[in-house]
Short mmCIF file of C-alpha atoms in Angstrom, two decimals:
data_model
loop_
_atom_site.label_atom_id
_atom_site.label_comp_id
_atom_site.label_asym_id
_atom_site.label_seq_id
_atom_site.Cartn_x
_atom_site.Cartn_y
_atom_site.Cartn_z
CA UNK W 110 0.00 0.00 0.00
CA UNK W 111 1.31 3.40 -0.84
CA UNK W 112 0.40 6.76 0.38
CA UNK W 113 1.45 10.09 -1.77
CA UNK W 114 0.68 13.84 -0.21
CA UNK W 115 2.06 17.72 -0.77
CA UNK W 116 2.70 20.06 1.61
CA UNK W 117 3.98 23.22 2.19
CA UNK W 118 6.26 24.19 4.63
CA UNK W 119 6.65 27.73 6.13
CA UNK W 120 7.08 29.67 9.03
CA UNK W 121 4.63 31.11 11.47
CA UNK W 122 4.86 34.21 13.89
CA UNK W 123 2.40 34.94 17.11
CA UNK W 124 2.69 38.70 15.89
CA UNK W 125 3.96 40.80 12.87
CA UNK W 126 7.07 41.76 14.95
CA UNK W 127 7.69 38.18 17.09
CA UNK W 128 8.95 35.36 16.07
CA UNK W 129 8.52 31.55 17.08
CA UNK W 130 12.42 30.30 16.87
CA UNK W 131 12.45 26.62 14.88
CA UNK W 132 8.93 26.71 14.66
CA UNK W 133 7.17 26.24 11.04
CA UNK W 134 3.53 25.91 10.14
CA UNK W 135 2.76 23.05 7.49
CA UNK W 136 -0.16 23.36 4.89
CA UNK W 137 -1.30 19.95 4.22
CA UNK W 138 -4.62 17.98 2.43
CA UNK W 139 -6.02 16.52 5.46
CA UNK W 140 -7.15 13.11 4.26
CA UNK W 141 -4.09 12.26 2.56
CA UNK W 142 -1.68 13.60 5.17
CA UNK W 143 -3.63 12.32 8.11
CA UNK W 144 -3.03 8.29 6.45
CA UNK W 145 0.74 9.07 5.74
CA UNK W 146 0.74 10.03 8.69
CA UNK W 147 -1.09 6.64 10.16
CA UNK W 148 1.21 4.51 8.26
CA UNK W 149 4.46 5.64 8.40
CA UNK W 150 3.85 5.75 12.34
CA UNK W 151 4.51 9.23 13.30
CA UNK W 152 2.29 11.19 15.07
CA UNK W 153 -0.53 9.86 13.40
CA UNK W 154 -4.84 12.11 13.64
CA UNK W 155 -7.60 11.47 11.53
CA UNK W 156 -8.49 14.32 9.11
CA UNK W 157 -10.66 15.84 11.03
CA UNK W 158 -8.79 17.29 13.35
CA UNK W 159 -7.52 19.87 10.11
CA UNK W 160 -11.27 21.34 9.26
CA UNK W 161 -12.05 25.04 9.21
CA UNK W 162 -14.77 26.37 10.49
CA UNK W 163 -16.16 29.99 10.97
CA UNK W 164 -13.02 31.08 9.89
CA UNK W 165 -11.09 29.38 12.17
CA UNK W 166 -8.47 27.00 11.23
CA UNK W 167 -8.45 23.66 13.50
CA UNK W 168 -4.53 22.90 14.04
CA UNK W 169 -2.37 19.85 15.26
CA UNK W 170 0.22 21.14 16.69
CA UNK W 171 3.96 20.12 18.64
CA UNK W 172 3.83 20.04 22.52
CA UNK W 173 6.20 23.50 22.11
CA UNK W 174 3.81 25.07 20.14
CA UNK W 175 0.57 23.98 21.73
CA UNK W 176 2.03 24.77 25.06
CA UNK W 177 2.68 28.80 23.41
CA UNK W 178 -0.61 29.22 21.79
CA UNK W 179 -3.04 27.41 24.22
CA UNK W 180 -6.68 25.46 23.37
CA UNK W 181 -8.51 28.79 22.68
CA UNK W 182 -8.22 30.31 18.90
CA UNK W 183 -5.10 32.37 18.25
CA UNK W 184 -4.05 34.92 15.43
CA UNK W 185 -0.82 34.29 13.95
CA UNK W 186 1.15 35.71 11.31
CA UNK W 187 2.29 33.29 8.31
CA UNK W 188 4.23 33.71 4.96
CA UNK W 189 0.78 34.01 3.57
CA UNK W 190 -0.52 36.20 6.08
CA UNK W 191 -2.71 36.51 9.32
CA UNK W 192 -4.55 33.32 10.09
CA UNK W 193 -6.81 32.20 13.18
CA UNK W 194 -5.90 28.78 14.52
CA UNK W 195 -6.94 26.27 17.04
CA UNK W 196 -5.33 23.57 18.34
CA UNK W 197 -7.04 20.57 18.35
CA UNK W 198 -4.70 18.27 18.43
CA UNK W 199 -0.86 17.64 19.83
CA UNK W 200 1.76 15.23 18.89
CA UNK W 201 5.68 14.79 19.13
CA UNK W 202 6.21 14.44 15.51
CA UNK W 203 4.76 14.75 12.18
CA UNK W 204 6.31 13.26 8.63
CA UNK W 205 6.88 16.74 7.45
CA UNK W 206 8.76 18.59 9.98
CA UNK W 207 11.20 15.48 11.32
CA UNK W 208 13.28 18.07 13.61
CA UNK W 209 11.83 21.18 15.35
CA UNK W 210 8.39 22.89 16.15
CA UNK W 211 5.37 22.58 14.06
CA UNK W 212 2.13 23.62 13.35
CA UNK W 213 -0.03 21.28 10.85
CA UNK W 214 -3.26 23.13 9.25
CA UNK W 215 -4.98 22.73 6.07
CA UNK W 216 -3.44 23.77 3.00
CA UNK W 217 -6.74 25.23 1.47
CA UNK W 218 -7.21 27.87 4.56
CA UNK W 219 -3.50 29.25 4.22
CA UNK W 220 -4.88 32.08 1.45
CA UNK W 221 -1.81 33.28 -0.32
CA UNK W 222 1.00 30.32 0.77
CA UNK W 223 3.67 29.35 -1.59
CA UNK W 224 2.16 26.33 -2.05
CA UNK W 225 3.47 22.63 -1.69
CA UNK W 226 7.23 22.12 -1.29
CA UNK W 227 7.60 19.02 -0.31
CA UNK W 228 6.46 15.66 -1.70
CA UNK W 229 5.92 13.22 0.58
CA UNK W 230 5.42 9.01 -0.02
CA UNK W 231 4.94 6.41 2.02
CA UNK W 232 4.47 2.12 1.38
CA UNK W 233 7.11 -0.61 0.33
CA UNK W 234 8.70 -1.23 -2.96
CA UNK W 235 9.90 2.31 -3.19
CA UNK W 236 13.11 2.38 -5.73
CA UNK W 237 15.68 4.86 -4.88
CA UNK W 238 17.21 4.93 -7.94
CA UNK W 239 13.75 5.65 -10.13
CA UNK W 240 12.52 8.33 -7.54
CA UNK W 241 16.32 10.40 -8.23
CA UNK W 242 16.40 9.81 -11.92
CA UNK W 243 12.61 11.23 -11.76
CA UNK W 244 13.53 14.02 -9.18
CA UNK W 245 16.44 15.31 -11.72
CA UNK W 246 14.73 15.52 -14.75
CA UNK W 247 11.78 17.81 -12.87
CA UNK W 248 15.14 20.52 -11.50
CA UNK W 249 18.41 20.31 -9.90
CA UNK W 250 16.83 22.32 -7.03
CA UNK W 251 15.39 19.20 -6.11
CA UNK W 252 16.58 16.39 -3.75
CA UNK W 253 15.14 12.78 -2.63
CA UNK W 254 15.36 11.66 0.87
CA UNK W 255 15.07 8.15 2.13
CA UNK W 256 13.91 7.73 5.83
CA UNK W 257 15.44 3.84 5.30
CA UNK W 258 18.59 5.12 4.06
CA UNK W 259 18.84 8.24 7.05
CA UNK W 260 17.99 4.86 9.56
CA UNK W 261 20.16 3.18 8.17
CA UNK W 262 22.98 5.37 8.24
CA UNK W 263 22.37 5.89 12.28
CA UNK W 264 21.61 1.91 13.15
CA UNK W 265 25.61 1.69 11.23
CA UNK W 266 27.56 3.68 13.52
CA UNK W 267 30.76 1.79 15.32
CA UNK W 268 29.42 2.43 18.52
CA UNK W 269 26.19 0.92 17.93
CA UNK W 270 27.31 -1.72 16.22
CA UNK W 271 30.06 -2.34 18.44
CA UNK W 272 26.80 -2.22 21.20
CA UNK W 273 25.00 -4.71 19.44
CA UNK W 274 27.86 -7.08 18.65
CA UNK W 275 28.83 -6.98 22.53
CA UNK W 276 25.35 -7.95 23.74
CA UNK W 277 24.96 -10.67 21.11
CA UNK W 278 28.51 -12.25 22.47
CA UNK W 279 27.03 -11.71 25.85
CA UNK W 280 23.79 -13.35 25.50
CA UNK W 281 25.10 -15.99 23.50
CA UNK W 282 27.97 -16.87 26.05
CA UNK W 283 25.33 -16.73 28.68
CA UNK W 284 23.40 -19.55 26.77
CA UNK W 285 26.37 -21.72 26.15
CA UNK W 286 27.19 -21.73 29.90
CA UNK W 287 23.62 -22.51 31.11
CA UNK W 288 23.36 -25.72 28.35
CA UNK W 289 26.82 -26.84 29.93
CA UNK W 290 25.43 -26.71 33.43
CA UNK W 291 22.08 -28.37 32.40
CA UNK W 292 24.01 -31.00 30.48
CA UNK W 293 26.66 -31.86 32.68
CA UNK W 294 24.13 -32.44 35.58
CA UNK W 295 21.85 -34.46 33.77
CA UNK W 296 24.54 -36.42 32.52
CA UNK W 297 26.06 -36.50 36.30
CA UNK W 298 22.78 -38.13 37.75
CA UNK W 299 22.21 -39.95 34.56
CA UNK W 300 23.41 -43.49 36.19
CA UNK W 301 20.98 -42.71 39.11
CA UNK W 302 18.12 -42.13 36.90
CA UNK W 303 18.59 -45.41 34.43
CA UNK W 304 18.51 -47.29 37.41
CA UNK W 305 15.58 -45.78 39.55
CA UNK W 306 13.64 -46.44 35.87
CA UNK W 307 14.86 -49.70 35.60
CA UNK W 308 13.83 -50.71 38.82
CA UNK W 309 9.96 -48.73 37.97
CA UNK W 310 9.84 -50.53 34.36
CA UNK W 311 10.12 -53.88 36.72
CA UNK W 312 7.01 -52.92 38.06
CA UNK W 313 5.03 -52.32 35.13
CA UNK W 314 5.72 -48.92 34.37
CA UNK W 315 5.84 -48.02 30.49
CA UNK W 316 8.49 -46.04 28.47
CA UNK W 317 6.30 -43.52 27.88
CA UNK W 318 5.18 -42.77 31.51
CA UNK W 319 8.91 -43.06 32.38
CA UNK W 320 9.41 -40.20 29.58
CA UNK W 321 6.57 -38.42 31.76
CA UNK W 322 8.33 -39.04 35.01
CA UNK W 323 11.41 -37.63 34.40
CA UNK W 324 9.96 -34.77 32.75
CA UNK W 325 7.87 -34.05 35.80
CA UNK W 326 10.78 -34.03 38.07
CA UNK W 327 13.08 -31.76 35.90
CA UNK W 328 9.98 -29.36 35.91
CA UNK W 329 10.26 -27.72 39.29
CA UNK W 330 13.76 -26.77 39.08
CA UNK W 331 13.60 -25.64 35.65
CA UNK W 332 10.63 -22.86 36.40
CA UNK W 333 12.18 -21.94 39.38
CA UNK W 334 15.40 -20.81 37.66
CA UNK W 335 13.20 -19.31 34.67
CA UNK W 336 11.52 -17.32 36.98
CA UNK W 337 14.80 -16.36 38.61
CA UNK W 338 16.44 -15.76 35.45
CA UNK W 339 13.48 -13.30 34.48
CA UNK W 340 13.57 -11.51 37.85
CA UNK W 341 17.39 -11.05 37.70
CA UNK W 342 16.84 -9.69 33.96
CA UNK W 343 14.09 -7.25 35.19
CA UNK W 344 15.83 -6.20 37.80
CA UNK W 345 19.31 -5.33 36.13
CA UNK W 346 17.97 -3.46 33.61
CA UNK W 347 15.48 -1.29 36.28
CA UNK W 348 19.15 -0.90 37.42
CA UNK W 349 21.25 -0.22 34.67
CA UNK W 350 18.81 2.16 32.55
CA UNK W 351 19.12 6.02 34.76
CA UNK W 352 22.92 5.31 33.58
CA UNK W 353 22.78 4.62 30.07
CA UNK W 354 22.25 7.17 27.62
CA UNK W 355 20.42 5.02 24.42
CA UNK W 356 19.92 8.49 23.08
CA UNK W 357 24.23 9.33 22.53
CA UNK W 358 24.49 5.66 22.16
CA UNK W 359 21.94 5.30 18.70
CA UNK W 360 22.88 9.02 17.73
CA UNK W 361 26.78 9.51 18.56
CA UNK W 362 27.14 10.52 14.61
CA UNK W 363 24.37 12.58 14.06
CA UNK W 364 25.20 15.82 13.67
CA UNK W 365 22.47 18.41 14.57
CA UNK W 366 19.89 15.35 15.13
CA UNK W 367 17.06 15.97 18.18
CA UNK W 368 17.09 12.42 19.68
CA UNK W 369 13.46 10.99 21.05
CA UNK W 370 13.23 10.38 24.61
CA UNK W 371 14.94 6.98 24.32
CA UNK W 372 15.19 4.45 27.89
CA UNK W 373 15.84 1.33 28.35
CA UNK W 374 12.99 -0.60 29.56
CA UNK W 375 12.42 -4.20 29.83
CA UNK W 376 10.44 -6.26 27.00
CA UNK W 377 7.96 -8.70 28.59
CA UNK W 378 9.34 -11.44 25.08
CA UNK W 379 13.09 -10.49 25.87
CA UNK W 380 12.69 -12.18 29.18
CA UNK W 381 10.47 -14.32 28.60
CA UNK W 382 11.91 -16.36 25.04
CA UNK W 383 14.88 -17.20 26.70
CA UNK W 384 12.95 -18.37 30.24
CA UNK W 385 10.83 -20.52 28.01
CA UNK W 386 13.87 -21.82 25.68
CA UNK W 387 15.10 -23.52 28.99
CA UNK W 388 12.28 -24.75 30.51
CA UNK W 389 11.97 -26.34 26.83
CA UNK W 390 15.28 -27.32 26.64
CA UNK W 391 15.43 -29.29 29.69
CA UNK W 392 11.96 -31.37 29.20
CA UNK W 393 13.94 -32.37 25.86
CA UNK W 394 17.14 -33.39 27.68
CA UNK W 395 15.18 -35.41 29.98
CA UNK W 396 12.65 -36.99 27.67
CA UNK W 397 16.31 -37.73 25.47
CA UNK W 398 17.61 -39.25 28.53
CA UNK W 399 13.94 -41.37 29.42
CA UNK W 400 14.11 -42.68 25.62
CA UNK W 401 17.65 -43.84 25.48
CA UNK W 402 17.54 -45.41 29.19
CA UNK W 403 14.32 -47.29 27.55
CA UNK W 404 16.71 -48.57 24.90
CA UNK W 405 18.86 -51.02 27.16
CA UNK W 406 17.49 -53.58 29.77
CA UNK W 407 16.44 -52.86 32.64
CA UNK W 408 19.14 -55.59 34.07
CA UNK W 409 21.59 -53.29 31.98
CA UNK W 410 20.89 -50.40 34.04
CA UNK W 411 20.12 -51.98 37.87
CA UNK W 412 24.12 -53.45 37.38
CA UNK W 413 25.05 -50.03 36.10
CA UNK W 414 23.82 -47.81 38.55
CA UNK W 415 24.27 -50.49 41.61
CA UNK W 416 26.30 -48.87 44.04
CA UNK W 417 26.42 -51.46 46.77
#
């Protein structure tokens, strides 16, 4: 699905002589910019939160901006001229104005604007290449900017990939040693479990119910150090986040680049995958261990694991 709007960007005053400092007012088709808007994620309204009525121009506006001009209808000076606004609406970001202040109103009720500067498009299967080739042949005033490519660009930093690299190495490592310990004391009281199944299969019990059995007992254990595993991970990173700075961390190349309000929270599947993945992985060590114990006599294993 794709998702094409114009707008155009100017600046606003609250009076002839005062200016708002990196503030701009955007004229935009409501309809299309309010699904753009929905899709792509950012700050997303429905359309009619842009309507005019009695002369008054209904605005979504930037907490900055909102928080200058109030609820109540305000006069403000534009490129175009005087207009009446009124906020009905706020929101962090908006497609058009990435960085700064902003004030989003309907392009039809800005009476002698510019008009649209900026083309905006949204949905998959852009081509880069197509949308520049197209872009030169209309001026060479004219550029083409890829939010993929400007993410990309950030997400490839050395310190963020060095950052991701680390914790990878980390988690894995953490993994390897908790198989080892799982393994190696499963395979420690392996002799004591052929034998106490040995000894049940004597007295009717089945394969499968030994499978059961062993399952059952490596059960308790197993959730109890899930459970600790996901309170330790809660707790280090309720810990560890007032001292990391995600923002400098994601950003450390971007020059001139307002970073969101980034903290590092905990992520109810980030704890809870790898809590599972054990739990998982030791009902199929011990149903491995039930099946090849079930494999040998059960004379095999009572001489085996006969300690007297």
């Amino acid at each position: 699905m794709r998702q094409v709007t114009s707008v155009g960007i100017g600046h606003a005053s609250e009076s002839a002589s005062e200016e708002m400092p990196s503030s701009a007012v955007v004229g935009v088709e409501p309809d299309s910019y309010a699904e753009l808007a929905r899709q792509m994620g950012l700050g997303g309204f429905t359309a009619d939160r842009l309507r005019s009525r009695g002369g008054v121009l209904d605005a979504v506006a930037s907490p900055g901006v909102a928080e200058r001009l109030g609820r109540a209808p305000r006069r403000i000076e534009t490129d175009g001229g005087p207009v009446t606004v009124r906020i009905t609406a706020v929101r962090p970001r908006t497609p058009a104005v990435p960085e700064g202040e902003f004030l989003l109103v309907d392009a039809a009720g800005l009476k002698g604007s510019p008009g649209p500067s900026v083309l905006l498009a949204a949905g998959s299967g852009l081509d880069p290449k197509a949308l520049r080739a197209a872009v030169r042949g209309a001026g060479p005033d004219l550029s083409v900017t890829l939010r993929s490519e400007e993410r990309a660009a950030l997400s490839d930093s050395p310190l963020q990939s060095g950052a991701e690299r680390i914790y990878v190495w980390a988690v894995a490592a953490g993994a390897g040693y908790a198989v080892l310990a799982l393994v190696l004391g499963l395979l420690r009281s392996a002799p004591e479990r052929a034998a106490l199944l040995a000894r049940l299969r004597t007295l009717g019990m089945t394969t499968r119910q030994g499978r059961h059995l062993l399952g059952l007992e490596a059960l308790p254990q197993t959730l109890l150090a899930a459970a600790g595993g996901m309170a330790a991970g809660w707790a280090t990173v309720g810990l560890l986040a007032p001292g990391i700075d995600l923002d400098r961390l994601a950003l450390a190349d971007a020059a001139g680049v307002t970073a969101p309000d980034a903290v590092l929270r905990a992520d109810v599947w980030s704890l809870g995958l790898p809590a599972a993945g054990a739990v998982l992985l030791a009902g199929a060590v011990a149903v491995a261990q039930a099946w090849w114990a079930g494999r040998r006599t059960p004379i095999t294993h009572l001489r085996a694991g006969d300690m007297r």
